[in-house]
């Protein structure tokens, strides 16, 4: 199927690549279908693109690329909503916020996106870890040509 995107134009996406969010994403509860798009030139950054609204595309990343000890504590009841028994069986992504000053970029460690890769089900869940914040500083190794290294 073809989907329109704000940043990548019209792209072809196989039905098997669609990730269903039965509850939507915080702030976008009406949007239920997304796909992951690789950020050009980065192995870390991806875009969570709405299938139904071309304007909605959120930068996400595997948080362990920045915080190697990141292990969100998610309740078993929450995990069950996407048919996952253990967090180790899921793909964990966190939404990145990039303001005009890239050195002030943050990553949302408090509300990770938890994805069941087998069933293509996902939800944004709240980590019970008290040390994780919604706007956790994103450690940028260095700034290269006005872009973050790895972005």
PDB file of C-alpha atoms in Angstrom:
ATOM      1  CA  UNK A   1       0.000   0.000   0.000  1.00  0.00           C
ATOM      2  CA  UNK A   2       1.092   3.578  -0.588  1.00  0.00           C
ATOM      3  CA  UNK A   3       1.115   6.081   2.243  1.00  0.00           C
ATOM      4  CA  UNK A   4       1.804   9.799   2.161  1.00  0.00           C
ATOM      5  CA  UNK A   5       4.323  11.261   4.586  1.00  0.00           C
ATOM      6  CA  UNK A   6       5.370  14.810   5.347  1.00  0.00           C
ATOM      7  CA  UNK A   7       9.116  14.101   5.405  1.00  0.00           C
ATOM      8  CA  UNK A   8       9.529  11.161   3.019  1.00  0.00           C
ATOM      9  CA  UNK A   9       6.888  11.856   0.358  1.00  0.00           C
ATOM     10  CA  UNK A  10       4.769   8.955  -0.835  1.00  0.00           C
ATOM     11  CA  UNK A  11       6.215   5.563   0.104  1.00  0.00           C
ATOM     12  CA  UNK A  12       5.255   1.959  -0.531  1.00  0.00           C
ATOM     13  CA  UNK A  13       4.684  -0.102   2.621  1.00  0.00           C
ATOM     14  CA  UNK A  14       3.735  -3.755   2.850  1.00  0.00           C
ATOM     15  CA  UNK A  15       0.671  -4.530   4.982  1.00  0.00           C
ATOM     16  CA  UNK A  16       2.911  -6.770   7.108  1.00  0.00           C
ATOM     17  CA  UNK A  17       4.922  -3.699   8.180  1.00  0.00           C
ATOM     18  CA  UNK A  18       1.971  -1.905   9.769  1.00  0.00           C
ATOM     19  CA  UNK A  19       2.111  -1.699  13.554  1.00  0.00           C
ATOM     20  CA  UNK A  20      -1.276  -1.523  15.263  1.00  0.00           C
ATOM     21  CA  UNK A  21      -1.692   0.658  18.351  1.00  0.00           C
ATOM     22  CA  UNK A  22      -5.116  -0.342  19.758  1.00  0.00           C
ATOM     23  CA  UNK A  23      -4.985   2.580  22.229  1.00  0.00           C
ATOM     24  CA  UNK A  24      -3.182   5.002  19.926  1.00  0.00           C
ATOM     25  CA  UNK A  25      -0.173   6.974  21.160  1.00  0.00           C
ATOM     26  CA  UNK A  26      -0.321   9.555  23.942  1.00  0.00           C
ATOM     27  CA  UNK A  27      -1.590  12.722  22.300  1.00  0.00           C
ATOM     28  CA  UNK A  28      -2.658  10.839  19.154  1.00  0.00           C
ATOM     29  CA  UNK A  29      -5.196   8.385  20.550  1.00  0.00           C
ATOM     30  CA  UNK A  30      -7.261   8.386  17.322  1.00  0.00           C
ATOM     31  CA  UNK A  31      -4.329   7.185  15.202  1.00  0.00           C
ATOM     32  CA  UNK A  32      -4.000   3.407  15.395  1.00  0.00           C
ATOM     33  CA  UNK A  33      -1.726   2.396  12.497  1.00  0.00           C
ATOM     34  CA  UNK A  34       1.955   3.286  12.164  1.00  0.00           C
ATOM     35  CA  UNK A  35       5.061   2.119  10.333  1.00  0.00           C
ATOM     36  CA  UNK A  36       8.737   2.462  11.230  1.00  0.00           C
ATOM     37  CA  UNK A  37      10.890   4.301   8.708  1.00  0.00           C
ATOM     38  CA  UNK A  38      14.686   4.380   8.944  1.00  0.00           C
ATOM     39  CA  UNK A  39      16.222   7.831   9.297  1.00  0.00           C
ATOM     40  CA  UNK A  40      18.605   8.330   6.374  1.00  0.00           C
ATOM     41  CA  UNK A  41      22.222   7.888   7.452  1.00  0.00           C
ATOM     42  CA  UNK A  42      21.410   6.590  10.944  1.00  0.00           C
ATOM     43  CA  UNK A  43      21.319   3.133  12.479  1.00  0.00           C
ATOM     44  CA  UNK A  44      19.809   4.548  15.677  1.00  0.00           C
ATOM     45  CA  UNK A  45      17.035   6.983  14.751  1.00  0.00           C
ATOM     46  CA  UNK A  46      13.776   5.840  13.168  1.00  0.00           C
ATOM     47  CA  UNK A  47      10.488   7.563  12.460  1.00  0.00           C
ATOM     48  CA  UNK A  48       7.175   6.263  13.764  1.00  0.00           C
ATOM     49  CA  UNK A  49       4.990   7.392  10.876  1.00  0.00           C
ATOM     50  CA  UNK A  50       1.193   7.415  11.013  1.00  0.00           C
ATOM     51  CA  UNK A  51      -0.369   5.498   8.135  1.00  0.00           C
ATOM     52  CA  UNK A  52      -3.528   7.616   8.333  1.00  0.00           C
ATOM     53  CA  UNK A  53      -2.142  11.135   8.899  1.00  0.00           C
ATOM     54  CA  UNK A  54       0.867  12.142   6.775  1.00  0.00           C
ATOM     55  CA  UNK A  55       1.773  14.992   9.156  1.00  0.00           C
ATOM     56  CA  UNK A  56       2.254  12.772  12.230  1.00  0.00           C
ATOM     57  CA  UNK A  57       5.745  11.303  12.368  1.00  0.00           C
ATOM     58  CA  UNK A  58       7.671  10.907  15.620  1.00  0.00           C
ATOM     59  CA  UNK A  59      11.431  10.399  15.878  1.00  0.00           C
ATOM     60  CA  UNK A  60      12.167   7.330  18.006  1.00  0.00           C
ATOM     61  CA  UNK A  61      15.229   5.351  19.028  1.00  0.00           C
ATOM     62  CA  UNK A  62      16.297   2.299  20.958  1.00  0.00           C
ATOM     63  CA  UNK A  63      17.066   3.986  24.287  1.00  0.00           C
ATOM     64  CA  UNK A  64      19.959   1.603  25.011  1.00  0.00           C
ATOM     65  CA  UNK A  65      21.874   3.344  22.218  1.00  0.00           C
ATOM     66  CA  UNK A  66      22.104   6.307  24.623  1.00  0.00           C
ATOM     67  CA  UNK A  67      21.561   4.675  28.030  1.00  0.00           C
ATOM     68  CA  UNK A  68      22.962   1.137  27.991  1.00  0.00           C
ATOM     69  CA  UNK A  69      21.453   0.332  31.396  1.00  0.00           C
ATOM     70  CA  UNK A  70      17.894   1.318  30.427  1.00  0.00           C
ATOM     71  CA  UNK A  71      15.397  -1.330  31.547  1.00  0.00           C
ATOM     72  CA  UNK A  72      11.854  -0.032  31.928  1.00  0.00           C
ATOM     73  CA  UNK A  73       9.704  -1.692  34.568  1.00  0.00           C
ATOM     74  CA  UNK A  74       6.371  -2.269  32.854  1.00  0.00           C
ATOM     75  CA  UNK A  75       3.487  -4.011  34.601  1.00  0.00           C
ATOM     76  CA  UNK A  76       2.596  -7.509  33.406  1.00  0.00           C
ATOM     77  CA  UNK A  77      -0.991  -6.322  32.848  1.00  0.00           C
ATOM     78  CA  UNK A  78       0.215  -3.605  30.477  1.00  0.00           C
ATOM     79  CA  UNK A  79       2.453  -6.032  28.594  1.00  0.00           C
ATOM     80  CA  UNK A  80      -0.459  -8.452  28.255  1.00  0.00           C
ATOM     81  CA  UNK A  81      -2.409  -5.835  26.259  1.00  0.00           C
ATOM     82  CA  UNK A  82       0.026  -6.387  23.380  1.00  0.00           C
ATOM     83  CA  UNK A  83       0.392 -10.129  24.030  1.00  0.00           C
ATOM     84  CA  UNK A  84       3.914  -9.948  25.497  1.00  0.00           C
ATOM     85  CA  UNK A  85       4.883 -11.919  28.611  1.00  0.00           C
ATOM     86  CA  UNK A  86       8.267 -10.271  29.298  1.00  0.00           C
ATOM     87  CA  UNK A  87       9.825  -6.976  28.297  1.00  0.00           C
ATOM     88  CA  UNK A  88      12.729  -9.004  26.858  1.00  0.00           C
ATOM     89  CA  UNK A  89      10.333 -10.332  24.177  1.00  0.00           C
ATOM     90  CA  UNK A  90       9.467  -6.813  23.022  1.00  0.00           C
ATOM     91  CA  UNK A  91      11.121  -4.051  21.044  1.00  0.00           C
ATOM     92  CA  UNK A  92      11.452  -0.902  23.158  1.00  0.00           C
ATOM     93  CA  UNK A  93      11.601   2.520  21.514  1.00  0.00           C
ATOM     94  CA  UNK A  94      11.490   5.979  23.044  1.00  0.00           C
ATOM     95  CA  UNK A  95      10.248   9.210  21.491  1.00  0.00           C
ATOM     96  CA  UNK A  96      12.845  11.917  20.942  1.00  0.00           C
ATOM     97  CA  UNK A  97      12.131  15.643  21.102  1.00  0.00           C
ATOM     98  CA  UNK A  98      14.515  17.822  19.099  1.00  0.00           C
ATOM     99  CA  UNK A  99      14.196  21.582  19.701  1.00  0.00           C
ATOM    100  CA  UNK A 100      15.926  24.242  17.605  1.00  0.00           C
ATOM    101  CA  UNK A 101      19.037  23.868  19.786  1.00  0.00           C
ATOM    102  CA  UNK A 102      19.874  20.204  19.167  1.00  0.00           C
ATOM    103  CA  UNK A 103      22.085  20.143  22.258  1.00  0.00           C
ATOM    104  CA  UNK A 104      18.831  20.366  24.268  1.00  0.00           C
ATOM    105  CA  UNK A 105      17.293  17.264  22.676  1.00  0.00           C
ATOM    106  CA  UNK A 106      15.496  14.929  25.078  1.00  0.00           C
ATOM    107  CA  UNK A 107      14.278  11.345  25.084  1.00  0.00           C
ATOM    108  CA  UNK A 108      11.122  10.149  26.822  1.00  0.00           C
ATOM    109  CA  UNK A 109      12.319   7.307  29.054  1.00  0.00           C
ATOM    110  CA  UNK A 110       9.162   7.464  31.197  1.00  0.00           C
ATOM    111  CA  UNK A 111       6.716   6.440  28.451  1.00  0.00           C
ATOM    112  CA  UNK A 112       8.422   4.018  26.045  1.00  0.00           C
ATOM    113  CA  UNK A 113       6.719   2.526  23.017  1.00  0.00           C
ATOM    114  CA  UNK A 114       6.601  -1.226  23.575  1.00  0.00           C
ATOM    115  CA  UNK A 115       6.254  -3.304  20.409  1.00  0.00           C
ATOM    116  CA  UNK A 116       5.378  -6.969  19.984  1.00  0.00           C
ATOM    117  CA  UNK A 117       7.312  -7.643  16.755  1.00  0.00           C
ATOM    118  CA  UNK A 118       5.590 -10.963  16.078  1.00  0.00           C
ATOM    119  CA  UNK A 119       2.024  -9.676  16.282  1.00  0.00           C
ATOM    120  CA  UNK A 120       2.830  -6.094  15.165  1.00  0.00           C
ATOM    121  CA  UNK A 121       1.003  -4.748  18.223  1.00  0.00           C
ATOM    122  CA  UNK A 122       2.293  -1.792  20.229  1.00  0.00           C
ATOM    123  CA  UNK A 123       1.389   0.643  22.955  1.00  0.00           C
ATOM    124  CA  UNK A 124       3.027   3.549  24.714  1.00  0.00           C
ATOM    125  CA  UNK A 125       3.324   2.450  28.338  1.00  0.00           C
ATOM    126  CA  UNK A 126       4.414   4.123  31.536  1.00  0.00           C
ATOM    127  CA  UNK A 127       7.650   2.830  33.082  1.00  0.00           C
ATOM    128  CA  UNK A 128       7.366   2.413  36.838  1.00  0.00           C
ATOM    129  CA  UNK A 129      11.034   3.389  37.321  1.00  0.00           C
ATOM    130  CA  UNK A 130      11.058   6.601  39.398  1.00  0.00           C
ATOM    131  CA  UNK A 131      14.382   7.737  37.904  1.00  0.00           C
ATOM    132  CA  UNK A 132      13.057   7.941  34.328  1.00  0.00           C
ATOM    133  CA  UNK A 133      11.656  11.229  33.088  1.00  0.00           C
ATOM    134  CA  UNK A 134       9.573  12.363  30.130  1.00  0.00           C
ATOM    135  CA  UNK A 135      12.317  14.815  29.139  1.00  0.00           C
ATOM    136  CA  UNK A 136      15.502  12.922  29.911  1.00  0.00           C
ATOM    137  CA  UNK A 137      18.601  14.644  28.463  1.00  0.00           C
ATOM    138  CA  UNK A 138      19.722  13.012  25.243  1.00  0.00           C
ATOM    139  CA  UNK A 139      23.492  12.586  25.374  1.00  0.00           C
ATOM    140  CA  UNK A 140      24.861  13.687  22.053  1.00  0.00           C
ATOM    141  CA  UNK A 141      28.412  12.497  21.452  1.00  0.00           C
ATOM    142  CA  UNK A 142      29.165  15.423  19.200  1.00  0.00           C
ATOM    143  CA  UNK A 143      27.591  17.794  16.801  1.00  0.00           C
ATOM    144  CA  UNK A 144      28.560  17.225  13.183  1.00  0.00           C
ATOM    145  CA  UNK A 145      27.702  19.725  10.444  1.00  0.00           C
ATOM    146  CA  UNK A 146      24.722  21.027  12.401  1.00  0.00           C
ATOM    147  CA  UNK A 147      23.277  17.537  12.991  1.00  0.00           C
ATOM    148  CA  UNK A 148      23.660  15.175  15.881  1.00  0.00           C
ATOM    149  CA  UNK A 149      26.072  12.288  15.490  1.00  0.00           C
ATOM    150  CA  UNK A 150      23.934   9.233  14.841  1.00  0.00           C
ATOM    151  CA  UNK A 151      20.895  11.228  13.675  1.00  0.00           C
TER     152      UNK A 151
END
